[in-house]
PDB file of C-alpha atoms and ligand atoms in Angstrom:
ATOM      1  CA  UNK A 996      43.215 -31.018  -6.723  1.00 61.00           C
ATOM      2  CA  UNK A 997      42.754 -33.473  -9.590  1.00 78.00           C
ATOM      3  CA  UNK A 998      39.814 -31.389 -10.725  1.00 92.00           C
ATOM      4  CA  UNK A 999      41.890 -28.214 -10.781  1.00 94.00           C
ATOM      5  CA  UNK A1000      44.745 -29.903 -12.630  1.00 95.00           C
ATOM      6  CA  UNK A1001      42.303 -31.272 -15.190  1.00 95.00           C
ATOM      7  CA  UNK A1002      40.828 -27.812 -15.750  1.00 95.00           C
ATOM      8  CA  UNK A1003      44.275 -26.302 -16.097  1.00 95.00           C
ATOM      9  CA  UNK A1004      45.161 -28.945 -18.661  1.00 93.00           C
ATOM     10  CA  UNK A1005      42.076 -28.025 -20.652  1.00 93.00           C
ATOM     11  CA  UNK A1006      43.312 -24.432 -20.997  1.00 92.00           C
ATOM     12  CA  UNK A1007      46.151 -25.756 -23.150  1.00 91.00           C
ATOM     13  CA  UNK A1008      48.696 -24.912 -20.470  1.00 95.00           C
ATOM     14  CA  UNK A1009      51.695 -27.068 -19.728  1.00 95.00           C
ATOM     15  CA  UNK A1010      52.558 -27.564 -16.100  1.00 96.00           C
ATOM     16  CA  UNK A1011      53.938 -29.994 -13.550  1.00 96.00           C
ATOM     17  CA  UNK A1012      52.094 -30.734 -10.295  1.00 96.00           C
ATOM     18  CA  UNK A1013      54.307 -30.153  -7.249  1.00 97.00           C
ATOM     19  CA  UNK A1014      54.338 -32.027  -3.925  1.00 97.00           C
ATOM     20  CA  UNK A1015      52.788 -30.216  -0.950  1.00 97.00           C
ATOM     21  CA  UNK A1016      55.324 -28.419   1.202  1.00 97.00           C
ATOM     22  CA  UNK A1017      54.927 -26.939   4.673  1.00 97.00           C
ATOM     23  CA  UNK A1018      57.493 -24.418   5.803  1.00 95.00           C
ATOM     24  CA  UNK A1019      55.966 -23.576   9.187  1.00 92.00           C
ATOM     25  CA  UNK A1020      55.045 -20.086  10.352  1.00 90.00           C
ATOM     26  CA  UNK A1021      51.926 -20.094   8.200  1.00 92.00           C
ATOM     27  CA  UNK A1022      53.819 -20.670   4.970  1.00 97.00           C
ATOM     28  CA  UNK A1023      53.075 -23.517   2.596  1.00 97.00           C
ATOM     29  CA  UNK A1024      52.570 -24.525  -0.997  1.00 97.00           C
ATOM     30  CA  UNK A1025      49.741 -27.012  -1.367  1.00 96.00           C
ATOM     31  CA  UNK A1026      47.869 -28.084  -4.470  1.00 96.00           C
ATOM     32  CA  UNK A1027      50.454 -26.176  -6.441  1.00 97.00           C
ATOM     33  CA  UNK A1028      51.966 -26.486  -9.892  1.00 97.00           C
ATOM     34  CA  UNK A1029      54.939 -25.244 -11.846  1.00 97.00           C
ATOM     35  CA  UNK A1030      53.415 -23.481 -14.823  1.00 95.00           C
ATOM     36  CA  UNK A1031      55.647 -23.861 -17.839  1.00 90.00           C
ATOM     37  CA  UNK A1032      53.573 -22.538 -20.695  1.00 94.00           C
ATOM     38  CA  UNK A1033      50.134 -21.014 -21.063  1.00 95.00           C
ATOM     39  CA  UNK A1034      47.994 -21.822 -24.078  1.00 91.00           C
ATOM     40  CA  UNK A1035      46.850 -18.947 -26.282  1.00 88.00           C
ATOM     41  CA  UNK A1036      44.569 -18.611 -29.302  1.00 85.00           C
ATOM     42  CA  UNK A1037      47.311 -19.555 -31.756  1.00 84.00           C
ATOM     43  CA  UNK A1038      50.509 -19.803 -29.760  1.00 87.00           C
ATOM     44  CA  UNK A1039      51.805 -20.548 -26.291  1.00 92.00           C
ATOM     45  CA  UNK A1040      53.210 -18.009 -23.845  1.00 94.00           C
ATOM     46  CA  UNK A1041      56.134 -18.551 -21.559  1.00 96.00           C
ATOM     47  CA  UNK A1042      55.980 -17.291 -17.997  1.00 96.00           C
ATOM     48  CA  UNK A1043      59.294 -16.458 -16.367  1.00 96.00           C
ATOM     49  CA  UNK A1044      60.442 -16.608 -12.755  1.00 96.00           C
ATOM     50  CA  UNK A1045      57.203 -17.992 -11.367  1.00 96.00           C
ATOM     51  CA  UNK A1046      58.012 -21.061  -9.245  1.00 95.00           C
ATOM     52  CA  UNK A1047      55.268 -22.843  -7.317  1.00 97.00           C
ATOM     53  CA  UNK A1048      51.793 -21.404  -7.760  1.00 98.00           C
ATOM     54  CA  UNK A1049      48.501 -22.654  -6.292  1.00 98.00           C
ATOM     55  CA  UNK A1050      46.526 -24.492  -8.968  1.00 97.00           C
ATOM     56  CA  UNK A1051      43.321 -22.399  -8.744  1.00 96.00           C
ATOM     57  CA  UNK A1052      45.409 -19.252  -9.142  1.00 97.00           C
ATOM     58  CA  UNK A1053      47.238 -20.790 -12.101  1.00 97.00           C
ATOM     59  CA  UNK A1054      43.847 -21.424 -13.679  1.00 96.00           C
ATOM     60  CA  UNK A1055      42.769 -17.800 -13.270  1.00 97.00           C
ATOM     61  CA  UNK A1056      46.166 -16.674 -14.550  1.00 98.00           C
ATOM     62  CA  UNK A1057      45.936 -18.862 -17.653  1.00 97.00           C
ATOM     63  CA  UNK A1058      42.510 -17.409 -18.469  1.00 96.00           C
ATOM     64  CA  UNK A1059      43.704 -13.853 -17.944  1.00 98.00           C
ATOM     65  CA  UNK A1060      46.848 -14.370 -20.036  1.00 97.00           C
ATOM     66  CA  UNK A1061      44.858 -15.687 -22.960  1.00 96.00           C
ATOM     67  CA  UNK A1062      41.591 -13.767 -22.941  1.00 96.00           C
ATOM     68  CA  UNK A1063      42.809 -10.649 -21.202  1.00 97.00           C
ATOM     69  CA  UNK A1064      46.447 -10.011 -22.049  1.00 98.00           C
ATOM     70  CA  UNK A1065      47.000 -11.719 -25.405  1.00 96.00           C
ATOM     71  CA  UNK A1066      43.832 -10.387 -26.982  1.00 96.00           C
ATOM     72  CA  UNK A1067      44.440  -6.877 -25.665  1.00 97.00           C
ATOM     73  CA  UNK A1068      47.988  -7.025 -27.029  1.00 97.00           C
ATOM     74  CA  UNK A1069      46.666  -7.991 -30.460  1.00 95.00           C
ATOM     75  CA  UNK A1070      43.913  -5.376 -30.475  1.00 97.00           C
ATOM     76  CA  UNK A1071      45.712  -2.428 -28.907  1.00 98.00           C
ATOM     77  CA  UNK A1072      49.374  -3.030 -29.759  1.00 97.00           C
ATOM     78  CA  UNK A1073      49.008  -5.076 -32.943  1.00 97.00           C
ATOM     79  CA  UNK A1074      51.119  -8.009 -31.841  1.00 95.00           C
ATOM     80  CA  UNK A1075      50.352 -11.184 -29.911  1.00 94.00           C
ATOM     81  CA  UNK A1076      51.821 -11.900 -26.514  1.00 96.00           C
ATOM     82  CA  UNK A1077      54.941 -14.017 -26.278  1.00 97.00           C
ATOM     83  CA  UNK A1078      56.078 -13.909 -22.661  1.00 97.00           C
ATOM     84  CA  UNK A1079      54.937 -12.739 -19.247  1.00 98.00           C
ATOM     85  CA  UNK A1080      57.708 -11.793 -16.837  1.00 98.00           C
ATOM     86  CA  UNK A1081      56.865 -12.221 -13.179  1.00 98.00           C
ATOM     87  CA  UNK A1082      58.471 -11.453  -9.844  1.00 97.00           C
ATOM     88  CA  UNK A1083      57.268 -14.827  -8.582  1.00 97.00           C
ATOM     89  CA  UNK A1084      54.461 -16.214  -6.495  1.00 97.00           C
ATOM     90  CA  UNK A1085      55.551 -17.993  -3.308  1.00 97.00           C
ATOM     91  CA  UNK A1086      57.292 -15.926  -0.632  1.00 97.00           C
ATOM     92  CA  UNK A1087      57.085 -16.646   3.097  1.00 97.00           C
ATOM     93  CA  UNK A1088      56.296 -13.110   4.216  1.00 95.00           C
ATOM     94  CA  UNK A1089      53.679 -10.754   5.586  1.00 96.00           C
ATOM     95  CA  UNK A1090      51.671  -8.124   3.808  1.00 92.00           C
ATOM     96  CA  UNK A1091      54.046  -5.147   3.747  1.00 86.00           C
ATOM     97  CA  UNK A1092      53.642  -3.092   6.906  1.00 87.00           C
ATOM     98  CA  UNK A1093      51.340  -5.563   8.657  1.00 92.00           C
ATOM     99  CA  UNK A1094      51.442  -8.628  10.906  1.00 93.00           C
ATOM    100  CA  UNK A1095      49.250 -10.564   8.505  1.00 94.00           C
ATOM    101  CA  UNK A1096      50.601 -13.302   6.236  1.00 95.00           C
ATOM    102  CA  UNK A1097      50.541 -12.358   2.565  1.00 96.00           C
ATOM    103  CA  UNK A1098      48.759 -14.531   0.008  1.00 97.00           C
ATOM    104  CA  UNK A1099      52.284 -15.026  -1.315  1.00 98.00           C
ATOM    105  CA  UNK A1100      52.935 -17.166   1.787  1.00 98.00           C
ATOM    106  CA  UNK A1101      50.509 -19.715   0.262  1.00 97.00           C
ATOM    107  CA  UNK A1102      51.525 -19.189  -3.385  1.00 98.00           C
ATOM    108  CA  UNK A1103      48.101 -17.644  -3.919  1.00 98.00           C
ATOM    109  CA  UNK A1104      49.352 -14.427  -5.508  1.00 98.00           C
ATOM    110  CA  UNK A1105      51.479 -13.640  -8.553  1.00 98.00           C
ATOM    111  CA  UNK A1106      53.407 -10.413  -9.101  1.00 98.00           C
ATOM    112  CA  UNK A1107      53.568  -9.558 -12.808  1.00 98.00           C
ATOM    113  CA  UNK A1108      56.261  -7.147 -13.960  1.00 98.00           C
ATOM    114  CA  UNK A1109      56.277  -7.057 -17.770  1.00 98.00           C
ATOM    115  CA  UNK A1110      54.926  -8.366 -21.057  1.00 98.00           C
ATOM    116  CA  UNK A1111      56.985  -9.239 -24.124  1.00 98.00           C
ATOM    117  CA  UNK A1112      55.226  -9.276 -27.488  1.00 97.00           C
ATOM    118  CA  UNK A1113      55.938 -11.441 -30.516  1.00 95.00           C
ATOM    119  CA  UNK A1114      57.297  -8.354 -32.329  1.00 97.00           C
ATOM    120  CA  UNK A1115      59.939  -7.933 -29.612  1.00 97.00           C
ATOM    121  CA  UNK A1116      58.427  -5.013 -27.716  1.00 97.00           C
ATOM    122  CA  UNK A1117      58.643  -5.223 -23.927  1.00 98.00           C
ATOM    123  CA  UNK A1118      56.043  -3.364 -21.900  1.00 98.00           C
ATOM    124  CA  UNK A1119      56.812  -3.173 -18.211  1.00 98.00           C
ATOM    125  CA  UNK A1120      54.303  -2.100 -15.595  1.00 98.00           C
ATOM    126  CA  UNK A1121      56.804   0.400 -14.219  1.00 98.00           C
ATOM    127  CA  UNK A1122      57.718   2.231 -17.417  1.00 96.00           C
ATOM    128  CA  UNK A1123      54.547   1.561 -19.393  1.00 97.00           C
ATOM    129  CA  UNK A1124      51.986   2.788 -16.849  1.00 97.00           C
ATOM    130  CA  UNK A1125      52.752   6.406 -17.781  1.00 95.00           C
ATOM    131  CA  UNK A1126      54.289   5.857 -21.221  1.00 95.00           C
ATOM    132  CA  UNK A1127      52.778   6.140 -24.712  1.00 95.00           C
ATOM    133  CA  UNK A1128      49.030   6.213 -25.187  1.00 96.00           C
ATOM    134  CA  UNK A1129      48.931   2.641 -26.532  1.00 97.00           C
ATOM    135  CA  UNK A1130      50.977   1.204 -23.685  1.00 98.00           C
ATOM    136  CA  UNK A1131      48.957   3.079 -21.089  1.00 98.00           C
ATOM    137  CA  UNK A1132      45.725   1.803 -22.570  1.00 98.00           C
ATOM    138  CA  UNK A1133      47.028  -1.761 -22.849  1.00 98.00           C
ATOM    139  CA  UNK A1134      48.100  -1.865 -19.187  1.00 98.00           C
ATOM    140  CA  UNK A1135      44.848  -0.342 -17.969  1.00 98.00           C
ATOM    141  CA  UNK A1136      42.710  -2.706 -20.033  1.00 98.00           C
ATOM    142  CA  UNK A1137      44.534  -5.782 -18.729  1.00 98.00           C
ATOM    143  CA  UNK A1138      44.431  -4.415 -15.169  1.00 98.00           C
ATOM    144  CA  UNK A1139      40.639  -4.119 -15.483  1.00 97.00           C
ATOM    145  CA  UNK A1140      40.316  -7.587 -16.977  1.00 97.00           C
ATOM    146  CA  UNK A1141      42.408  -8.970 -14.111  1.00 98.00           C
ATOM    147  CA  UNK A1142      39.862  -7.531 -11.687  1.00 97.00           C
ATOM    148  CA  UNK A1143      37.237  -9.833 -13.199  1.00 95.00           C
ATOM    149  CA  UNK A1144      39.330 -12.962 -12.662  1.00 96.00           C
ATOM    150  CA  UNK A1145      41.168 -12.405  -9.377  1.00 97.00           C
ATOM    151  CA  UNK A1146      39.919 -11.612  -5.883  1.00 97.00           C
ATOM    152  CA  UNK A1147      42.447  -8.846  -5.304  1.00 97.00           C
ATOM    153  CA  UNK A1148      44.349  -6.827  -7.901  1.00 98.00           C
ATOM    154  CA  UNK A1149      46.814  -4.091  -6.953  1.00 97.00           C
ATOM    155  CA  UNK A1150      48.740  -1.902  -9.379  1.00 97.00           C
ATOM    156  CA  UNK A1151      50.711   1.340  -9.625  1.00 97.00           C
ATOM    157  CA  UNK A1152      47.719   3.474  -8.611  1.00 96.00           C
ATOM    158  CA  UNK A1153      47.483   1.616  -5.282  1.00 95.00           C
ATOM    159  CA  UNK A1154      50.801   2.576  -3.682  1.00 93.00           C
ATOM    160  CA  UNK A1155      54.525   2.949  -4.255  1.00 92.00           C
ATOM    161  CA  UNK A1156      55.122  -0.704  -3.365  1.00 92.00           C
ATOM    162  CA  UNK A1157      53.179  -1.656  -6.516  1.00 94.00           C
ATOM    163  CA  UNK A1158      54.613   0.863  -8.966  1.00 96.00           C
ATOM    164  CA  UNK A1159      56.535  -1.857 -10.820  1.00 98.00           C
ATOM    165  CA  UNK A1160      54.074  -4.770 -10.859  1.00 98.00           C
ATOM    166  CA  UNK A1161      50.506  -6.012 -10.757  1.00 98.00           C
ATOM    167  CA  UNK A1162      49.686  -8.101  -7.685  1.00 98.00           C
ATOM    168  CA  UNK A1163      47.144 -10.758  -8.748  1.00 98.00           C
ATOM    169  CA  UNK A1164      45.647 -12.663  -5.835  1.00 98.00           C
ATOM    170  CA  UNK A1165      43.325 -15.636  -5.805  1.00 97.00           C
ATOM    171  CA  UNK A1166      40.151 -15.280  -3.780  1.00 90.00           C
ATOM    172  CA  UNK A1167      36.471 -14.557  -3.741  1.00 86.00           C
ATOM    173  CA  UNK A1168      36.835 -10.873  -2.932  1.00 85.00           C
ATOM    174  CA  UNK A1169      36.590  -8.052  -5.398  1.00 89.00           C
ATOM    175  CA  UNK A1170      39.274  -5.560  -4.443  1.00 95.00           C
ATOM    176  CA  UNK A1171      40.632  -3.728  -7.479  1.00 96.00           C
ATOM    177  CA  UNK A1172      43.066  -0.815  -7.148  1.00 96.00           C
TER     178      UNK A1172
HETATM  179 ZN1   ZN B1103      52.201  -9.443  -4.639  1.00 60.42          ZN
END
């Protein structure tokens, strides 16, 4: 835990460690943090609506935000990233349509809905996935880069349940849809 927090600090992110909580029924947040800002090349990004997130996942997320999202935004859209809007991490629930606990039940997944750039543009997964050429390319590039950093990545091409967000899940797997 200390190791993970130290690594997260080295990314330039600002965060607060959270106490472990056990909710029963296979739901808990352990070794988790509240991620306030993520360090970028020149600036910091805010992350909205996140809540508790497992530290190793926060580490992967910080790397993706900086080296995946921010750089793609600069290269493809001509503006750095300012904010990532999420639909949260922790939720005591099952994988939709199954009896299996979701990674969200351990705060080991983040649902990302939209990206706001320094120039004011807002690119949402839902409207941008099939929008202008630049937005389409941006979202596909950062989806691919997420697949290198997370164990499971699900997006609009996976199913209707993911048409408005990317599901980014910590783990050693390599499931990318
Ligand atoms: Zn999810």
